[in-house]
Amino acid sequence: MEFTPTGPSASRDDARAGDADPQGDDAARDAADALSALASEHRIAILRELAAADGPLSFSTLRERVGMRDTGRFNYHLGELRGRFVRERDGGYVLGHAGERVVLAAADLDPEGAAMLADGRTTEGGGDDACPVCGEVDCDRVIHVHLSGR
């Protein structure tokens, strides 16, 4: 397997010559999209509130706990997380697999976040939520990177 750098580290001459791996570009774009969805204090607050909850939270309860008055603005931020990090379940919202991983990774960086998770609760109650990328139940990857063989 040969690794071909793409994105900012790839030389422009390589990209012009057609040497860049288009699948690598897609993976880099997917990772960048996922990370950009997390580039908001409001969205991180949403993930933290869902992690601290004992079960699904309704839209209005979650909005209240996050402390946002503007319903439209809150809906926008929740929409940026829905699907990839947040799931709708039982009339409310819960963390998805990737959302759990983000909260755990953030807890490693933030002692207050680590204290919040110290009781060992799982965010969806069963821990049976398989990774949507690899299908593993106990996947510990925050972001999957796919390399192609040449």
mmCIF file with all atom_site columns, C-alpha atoms in Angstrom:
data_model
loop_
_atom_site.group_PDB
_atom_site.id
_atom_site.type_symbol
_atom_site.label_atom_id
_atom_site.label_alt_id
_atom_site.label_comp_id
_atom_site.label_asym_id
_atom_site.label_entity_id
_atom_site.label_seq_id
_atom_site.pdbx_PDB_ins_code
_atom_site.Cartn_x
_atom_site.Cartn_y
_atom_site.Cartn_z
_atom_site.occupancy
_atom_site.B_iso_or_equiv
_atom_site.pdbx_formal_charge
_atom_site.auth_seq_id
_atom_site.auth_comp_id
_atom_site.auth_asym_id
_atom_site.auth_atom_id
_atom_site.pdbx_PDB_model_num
ATOM 1   C CA . MET A 1 1   ? 0.000   0.000  0.000   1.00 0.00 ? 1   MET A CA 1
ATOM 2   C CA . GLU A 1 2   ? 1.345   3.381  -0.954  1.00 0.00 ? 2   GLU A CA 1
ATOM 3   C CA . PHE A 1 3   ? 0.262   6.566  0.801   1.00 0.00 ? 3   PHE A CA 1
ATOM 4   C CA . THR A 1 4   ? -0.159  9.539  -1.497  1.00 0.00 ? 4   THR A CA 1
ATOM 5   C CA . PRO A 1 5   ? -0.494  12.850 0.323   1.00 0.00 ? 5   PRO A CA 1
ATOM 6   C CA . THR A 1 6   ? -3.502  14.921 -0.668  1.00 0.00 ? 6   THR A CA 1
ATOM 7   C CA . GLY A 1 7   ? -4.931  18.195 0.540   1.00 0.00 ? 7   GLY A CA 1
ATOM 8   C CA . PRO A 1 8   ? -2.719  20.963 1.930   1.00 0.00 ? 8   PRO A CA 1
ATOM 9   C CA . SER A 1 9   ? 0.361   18.743 2.180   1.00 0.00 ? 9   SER A CA 1
ATOM 10  C CA . ALA A 1 10  ? 0.224   17.537 -1.431  1.00 0.00 ? 10  ALA A CA 1
ATOM 11  C CA . SER A 1 11  ? 2.246   19.447 -3.943  1.00 0.00 ? 11  SER A CA 1
ATOM 12  C CA . ARG A 1 12  ? 0.258   21.392 -6.498  1.00 0.00 ? 12  ARG A CA 1
ATOM 13  C CA . ASP A 1 13  ? 2.327   19.856 -9.284  1.00 0.00 ? 13  ASP A CA 1
ATOM 14  C CA . ASP A 1 14  ? 1.247   16.355 -8.191  1.00 0.00 ? 14  ASP A CA 1
ATOM 15  C CA . ALA A 1 15  ? -2.418  17.387 -8.215  1.00 0.00 ? 15  ALA A CA 1
ATOM 16  C CA . ARG A 1 16  ? -2.096  18.964 -11.669 1.00 0.00 ? 16  ARG A CA 1
ATOM 17  C CA . ALA A 1 17  ? -0.344  15.881 -13.007 1.00 0.00 ? 17  ALA A CA 1
ATOM 18  C CA . GLY A 1 18  ? -3.248  13.696 -11.879 1.00 0.00 ? 18  GLY A CA 1
ATOM 19  C CA . ASP A 1 19  ? -1.255  11.933 -9.153  1.00 0.00 ? 19  ASP A CA 1
ATOM 20  C CA . ALA A 1 20  ? -3.619  12.954 -6.336  1.00 0.00 ? 20  ALA A CA 1
ATOM 21  C CA . ASP A 1 21  ? -5.910  10.185 -5.099  1.00 0.00 ? 21  ASP A CA 1
ATOM 22  C CA . PRO A 1 22  ? -9.525  11.265 -5.704  1.00 0.00 ? 22  PRO A CA 1
ATOM 23  C CA . GLN A 1 23  ? -10.752 8.878  -2.988  1.00 0.00 ? 23  GLN A CA 1
ATOM 24  C CA . GLY A 1 24  ? -8.309  10.484 -0.559  1.00 0.00 ? 24  GLY A CA 1
ATOM 25  C CA . ASP A 1 25  ? -9.721  13.879 -1.471  1.00 0.00 ? 25  ASP A CA 1
ATOM 26  C CA . ASP A 1 26  ? -13.235 12.622 -0.675  1.00 0.00 ? 26  ASP A CA 1
ATOM 27  C CA . ALA A 1 27  ? -12.079 11.242 2.676   1.00 0.00 ? 27  ALA A CA 1
ATOM 28  C CA . ALA A 1 28  ? -10.336 14.509 3.498   1.00 0.00 ? 28  ALA A CA 1
ATOM 29  C CA . ARG A 1 29  ? -13.441 16.473 2.524   1.00 0.00 ? 29  ARG A CA 1
ATOM 30  C CA . ASP A 1 30  ? -15.655 14.204 4.649   1.00 0.00 ? 30  ASP A CA 1
ATOM 31  C CA . ALA A 1 31  ? -13.362 14.653 7.650   1.00 0.00 ? 31  ALA A CA 1
ATOM 32  C CA . ALA A 1 32  ? -13.241 18.421 7.111   1.00 0.00 ? 32  ALA A CA 1
ATOM 33  C CA . ASP A 1 33  ? -17.047 18.569 6.873   1.00 0.00 ? 33  ASP A CA 1
ATOM 34  C CA . ALA A 1 34  ? -17.401 16.565 10.091  1.00 0.00 ? 34  ALA A CA 1
ATOM 35  C CA . LEU A 1 35  ? -14.940 18.754 11.953  1.00 0.00 ? 35  LEU A CA 1
ATOM 36  C CA . SER A 1 36  ? -16.472 21.982 10.652  1.00 0.00 ? 36  SER A CA 1
ATOM 37  C CA . ALA A 1 37  ? -19.833 20.855 12.043  1.00 0.00 ? 37  ALA A CA 1
ATOM 38  C CA . LEU A 1 38  ? -18.176 20.927 15.479  1.00 0.00 ? 38  LEU A CA 1
ATOM 39  C CA . ALA A 1 39  ? -16.735 24.429 15.103  1.00 0.00 ? 39  ALA A CA 1
ATOM 40  C CA . SER A 1 40  ? -19.358 26.098 17.274  1.00 0.00 ? 40  SER A CA 1
ATOM 41  C CA . GLU A 1 41  ? -19.671 26.485 21.024  1.00 0.00 ? 41  GLU A CA 1
ATOM 42  C CA . HIS A 1 42  ? -23.445 26.067 20.645  1.00 0.00 ? 42  HIS A CA 1
ATOM 43  C CA . ARG A 1 43  ? -23.028 22.702 18.934  1.00 0.00 ? 43  ARG A CA 1
ATOM 44  C CA . ILE A 1 44  ? -20.558 21.480 21.546  1.00 0.00 ? 44  ILE A CA 1
ATOM 45  C CA . ALA A 1 45  ? -23.052 22.569 24.228  1.00 0.00 ? 45  ALA A CA 1
ATOM 46  C CA . ILE A 1 46  ? -25.750 20.520 22.485  1.00 0.00 ? 46  ILE A CA 1
ATOM 47  C CA . LEU A 1 47  ? -23.507 17.438 22.477  1.00 0.00 ? 47  LEU A CA 1
ATOM 48  C CA . ARG A 1 48  ? -22.616 17.907 26.144  1.00 0.00 ? 48  ARG A CA 1
ATOM 49  C CA . GLU A 1 49  ? -26.246 18.271 27.199  1.00 0.00 ? 49  GLU A CA 1
ATOM 50  C CA . LEU A 1 50  ? -27.170 15.117 25.316  1.00 0.00 ? 50  LEU A CA 1
ATOM 51  C CA . ALA A 1 51  ? -24.259 13.291 26.955  1.00 0.00 ? 51  ALA A CA 1
ATOM 52  C CA . ALA A 1 52  ? -25.422 14.383 30.408  1.00 0.00 ? 52  ALA A CA 1
ATOM 53  C CA . ALA A 1 53  ? -29.053 13.372 29.788  1.00 0.00 ? 53  ALA A CA 1
ATOM 54  C CA . ASP A 1 54  ? -30.540 10.132 31.091  1.00 0.00 ? 54  ASP A CA 1
ATOM 55  C CA . GLY A 1 55  ? -32.488 9.561  27.875  1.00 0.00 ? 55  GLY A CA 1
ATOM 56  C CA . PRO A 1 56  ? -33.768 11.306 24.774  1.00 0.00 ? 56  PRO A CA 1
ATOM 57  C CA . LEU A 1 57  ? -34.368 15.051 25.109  1.00 0.00 ? 57  LEU A CA 1
ATOM 58  C CA . SER A 1 58  ? -37.156 16.854 23.301  1.00 0.00 ? 58  SER A CA 1
ATOM 59  C CA . PHE A 1 59  ? -36.292 19.818 21.090  1.00 0.00 ? 59  PHE A CA 1
ATOM 60  C CA . SER A 1 60  ? -37.615 22.342 23.625  1.00 0.00 ? 60  SER A CA 1
ATOM 61  C CA . THR A 1 61  ? -35.935 20.687 26.624  1.00 0.00 ? 61  THR A CA 1
ATOM 62  C CA . LEU A 1 62  ? -32.608 20.490 24.813  1.00 0.00 ? 62  LEU A CA 1
ATOM 63  C CA . ARG A 1 63  ? -32.883 24.119 23.653  1.00 0.00 ? 63  ARG A CA 1
ATOM 64  C CA . GLU A 1 64  ? -33.656 25.217 27.214  1.00 0.00 ? 64  GLU A CA 1
ATOM 65  C CA . ARG A 1 65  ? -30.719 23.267 28.689  1.00 0.00 ? 65  ARG A CA 1
ATOM 66  C CA . VAL A 1 66  ? -28.338 24.737 26.111  1.00 0.00 ? 66  VAL A CA 1
ATOM 67  C CA . GLY A 1 67  ? -29.678 28.198 26.960  1.00 0.00 ? 67  GLY A CA 1
ATOM 68  C CA . MET A 1 68  ? -30.635 29.435 23.497  1.00 0.00 ? 68  MET A CA 1
ATOM 69  C CA . ARG A 1 69  ? -33.767 31.571 23.260  1.00 0.00 ? 69  ARG A CA 1
ATOM 70  C CA . ASP A 1 70  ? -33.934 31.801 19.464  1.00 0.00 ? 70  ASP A CA 1
ATOM 71  C CA . THR A 1 71  ? -35.694 28.652 18.248  1.00 0.00 ? 71  THR A CA 1
ATOM 72  C CA . GLY A 1 72  ? -34.626 29.110 14.621  1.00 0.00 ? 72  GLY A CA 1
ATOM 73  C CA . ARG A 1 73  ? -30.983 29.588 15.528  1.00 0.00 ? 73  ARG A CA 1
ATOM 74  C CA . PHE A 1 74  ? -31.055 26.534 17.795  1.00 0.00 ? 74  PHE A CA 1
ATOM 75  C CA . ASN A 1 75  ? -32.721 24.473 15.054  1.00 0.00 ? 75  ASN A CA 1
ATOM 76  C CA . TYR A 1 76  ? -29.947 25.499 12.647  1.00 0.00 ? 76  TYR A CA 1
ATOM 77  C CA . HIS A 1 77  ? -27.200 24.350 15.039  1.00 0.00 ? 77  HIS A CA 1
ATOM 78  C CA . LEU A 1 78  ? -29.012 21.100 15.877  1.00 0.00 ? 78  LEU A CA 1
ATOM 79  C CA . GLY A 1 79  ? -29.497 20.494 12.152  1.00 0.00 ? 79  GLY A CA 1
ATOM 80  C CA . GLU A 1 80  ? -25.743 20.754 11.577  1.00 0.00 ? 80  GLU A CA 1
ATOM 81  C CA . LEU A 1 81  ? -25.252 17.887 14.065  1.00 0.00 ? 81  LEU A CA 1
ATOM 82  C CA . ARG A 1 82  ? -28.233 15.744 13.069  1.00 0.00 ? 82  ARG A CA 1
ATOM 83  C CA . GLY A 1 83  ? -27.380 12.573 11.198  1.00 0.00 ? 83  GLY A CA 1
ATOM 84  C CA . ARG A 1 84  ? -23.646 12.515 11.832  1.00 0.00 ? 84  ARG A CA 1
ATOM 85  C CA . PHE A 1 85  ? -23.476 13.233 15.597  1.00 0.00 ? 85  PHE A CA 1
ATOM 86  C CA . VAL A 1 86  ? -27.076 13.352 16.861  1.00 0.00 ? 86  VAL A CA 1
ATOM 87  C CA . ARG A 1 87  ? -29.937 10.914 16.249  1.00 0.00 ? 87  ARG A CA 1
ATOM 88  C CA . GLU A 1 88  ? -33.691 11.268 16.684  1.00 0.00 ? 88  GLU A CA 1
ATOM 89  C CA . ARG A 1 89  ? -35.068 8.556  18.934  1.00 0.00 ? 89  ARG A CA 1
ATOM 90  C CA . ASP A 1 90  ? -38.265 8.086  20.951  1.00 0.00 ? 90  ASP A CA 1
ATOM 91  C CA . GLY A 1 91  ? -39.573 11.583 20.253  1.00 0.00 ? 91  GLY A CA 1
ATOM 92  C CA . GLY A 1 92  ? -36.315 13.260 21.201  1.00 0.00 ? 92  GLY A CA 1
ATOM 93  C CA . TYR A 1 93  ? -32.619 13.526 20.492  1.00 0.00 ? 93  TYR A CA 1
ATOM 94  C CA . VAL A 1 94  ? -29.705 11.355 21.629  1.00 0.00 ? 94  VAL A CA 1
ATOM 95  C CA . LEU A 1 95  ? -26.029 11.206 20.790  1.00 0.00 ? 95  LEU A CA 1
ATOM 96  C CA . GLY A 1 96  ? -25.126 8.963  17.889  1.00 0.00 ? 96  GLY A CA 1
ATOM 97  C CA . HIS A 1 97  ? -21.950 6.908  17.783  1.00 0.00 ? 97  HIS A CA 1
ATOM 98  C CA . ALA A 1 98  ? -19.780 9.745  16.444  1.00 0.00 ? 98  ALA A CA 1
ATOM 99  C CA . GLY A 1 99  ? -21.315 12.179 18.949  1.00 0.00 ? 99  GLY A CA 1
ATOM 100 C CA . GLU A 1 100 ? -20.302 9.907  21.810  1.00 0.00 ? 100 GLU A CA 1
ATOM 101 C CA . ARG A 1 101 ? -16.746 9.780  20.489  1.00 0.00 ? 101 ARG A CA 1
ATOM 102 C CA . VAL A 1 102 ? -16.572 13.562 20.174  1.00 0.00 ? 102 VAL A CA 1
ATOM 103 C CA . VAL A 1 103 ? -17.775 14.052 23.747  1.00 0.00 ? 103 VAL A CA 1
ATOM 104 C CA . LEU A 1 104 ? -15.246 11.510 25.021  1.00 0.00 ? 104 LEU A CA 1
ATOM 105 C CA . ALA A 1 105 ? -12.440 13.142 23.024  1.00 0.00 ? 105 ALA A CA 1
ATOM 106 C CA . ALA A 1 106 ? -13.441 16.575 24.327  1.00 0.00 ? 106 ALA A CA 1
ATOM 107 C CA . ALA A 1 107 ? -13.469 15.195 27.879  1.00 0.00 ? 107 ALA A CA 1
ATOM 108 C CA . ASP A 1 108 ? -9.829  14.198 27.422  1.00 0.00 ? 108 ASP A CA 1
ATOM 109 C CA . LEU A 1 109 ? -9.046  17.853 26.698  1.00 0.00 ? 109 LEU A CA 1
ATOM 110 C CA . ASP A 1 110 ? -11.360 19.349 29.328  1.00 0.00 ? 110 ASP A CA 1
ATOM 111 C CA . PRO A 1 111 ? -11.214 18.216 32.989  1.00 0.00 ? 111 PRO A CA 1
ATOM 112 C CA . GLU A 1 112 ? -14.767 19.504 33.613  1.00 0.00 ? 112 GLU A CA 1
ATOM 113 C CA . GLY A 1 113 ? -16.035 17.398 30.733  1.00 0.00 ? 113 GLY A CA 1
ATOM 114 C CA . ALA A 1 114 ? -14.206 14.374 32.104  1.00 0.00 ? 114 ALA A CA 1
ATOM 115 C CA . ALA A 1 115 ? -15.871 14.886 35.491  1.00 0.00 ? 115 ALA A CA 1
ATOM 116 C CA . MET A 1 116 ? -19.269 14.941 33.790  1.00 0.00 ? 116 MET A CA 1
ATOM 117 C CA . LEU A 1 117 ? -18.589 11.497 32.298  1.00 0.00 ? 117 LEU A CA 1
ATOM 118 C CA . ALA A 1 118 ? -16.851 10.035 35.366  1.00 0.00 ? 118 ALA A CA 1
ATOM 119 C CA . ASP A 1 119 ? -19.873 7.971  36.406  1.00 0.00 ? 119 ASP A CA 1
ATOM 120 C CA . GLY A 1 120 ? -19.395 5.838  33.270  1.00 0.00 ? 120 GLY A CA 1
ATOM 121 C CA . ARG A 1 121 ? -22.860 6.299  31.786  1.00 0.00 ? 121 ARG A CA 1
ATOM 122 C CA . THR A 1 122 ? -23.345 5.445  28.156  1.00 0.00 ? 122 THR A CA 1
ATOM 123 C CA . THR A 1 123 ? -25.172 8.133  26.289  1.00 0.00 ? 123 THR A CA 1
ATOM 124 C CA . GLU A 1 124 ? -27.692 5.954  24.471  1.00 0.00 ? 124 GLU A CA 1
ATOM 125 C CA . GLY A 1 125 ? -28.343 3.626  27.350  1.00 0.00 ? 125 GLY A CA 1
ATOM 126 C CA . GLY A 1 126 ? -27.395 0.357  25.668  1.00 0.00 ? 126 GLY A CA 1
ATOM 127 C CA . GLY A 1 127 ? -24.057 0.781  24.022  1.00 0.00 ? 127 GLY A CA 1
ATOM 128 C CA . ASP A 1 128 ? -25.399 -1.214 21.054  1.00 0.00 ? 128 ASP A CA 1
ATOM 129 C CA . ASP A 1 129 ? -25.066 1.609  18.538  1.00 0.00 ? 129 ASP A CA 1
ATOM 130 C CA . ALA A 1 130 ? -22.703 0.326  15.855  1.00 0.00 ? 130 ALA A CA 1
ATOM 131 C CA . CYS A 1 131 ? -20.296 2.664  14.108  1.00 0.00 ? 131 CYS A CA 1
ATOM 132 C CA . PRO A 1 132 ? -21.937 3.811  10.867  1.00 0.00 ? 132 PRO A CA 1
ATOM 133 C CA . VAL A 1 133 ? -18.608 3.590  8.995   1.00 0.00 ? 133 VAL A CA 1
ATOM 134 C CA . CYS A 1 134 ? -17.051 0.268  10.015  1.00 0.00 ? 134 CYS A CA 1
ATOM 135 C CA . GLY A 1 135 ? -20.002 -1.433 11.736  1.00 0.00 ? 135 GLY A CA 1
ATOM 136 C CA . GLU A 1 136 ? -18.087 -2.190 14.947  1.00 0.00 ? 136 GLU A CA 1
ATOM 137 C CA . VAL A 1 137 ? -19.999 -1.755 18.200  1.00 0.00 ? 137 VAL A CA 1
ATOM 138 C CA . ASP A 1 138 ? -16.863 -0.857 20.167  1.00 0.00 ? 138 ASP A CA 1
ATOM 139 C CA . CYS A 1 139 ? -15.188 1.315  17.520  1.00 0.00 ? 139 CYS A CA 1
ATOM 140 C CA . ASP A 1 140 ? -12.994 3.903  19.236  1.00 0.00 ? 140 ASP A CA 1
ATOM 141 C CA . ARG A 1 141 ? -12.216 6.054  16.190  1.00 0.00 ? 141 ARG A CA 1
ATOM 142 C CA . VAL A 1 142 ? -13.443 9.648  16.145  1.00 0.00 ? 142 VAL A CA 1
ATOM 143 C CA . ILE A 1 143 ? -12.662 9.956  12.421  1.00 0.00 ? 143 ILE A CA 1
ATOM 144 C CA . HIS A 1 144 ? -12.080 7.146  9.940   1.00 0.00 ? 144 HIS A CA 1
ATOM 145 C CA . VAL A 1 145 ? -9.376  7.643  7.334   1.00 0.00 ? 145 VAL A CA 1
ATOM 146 C CA . HIS A 1 146 ? -9.434  5.438  4.288   1.00 0.00 ? 146 HIS A CA 1
ATOM 147 C CA . LEU A 1 147 ? -6.248  4.753  2.330   1.00 0.00 ? 147 LEU A CA 1
ATOM 148 C CA . SER A 1 148 ? -6.359  3.108  -1.040  1.00 0.00 ? 148 SER A CA 1
ATOM 149 C CA . GLY A 1 149 ? -3.799  0.665  -2.362  1.00 0.00 ? 149 GLY A CA 1
ATOM 150 C CA . ARG A 1 150 ? -1.934  1.571  -5.530  1.00 0.00 ? 150 ARG A CA 1
#
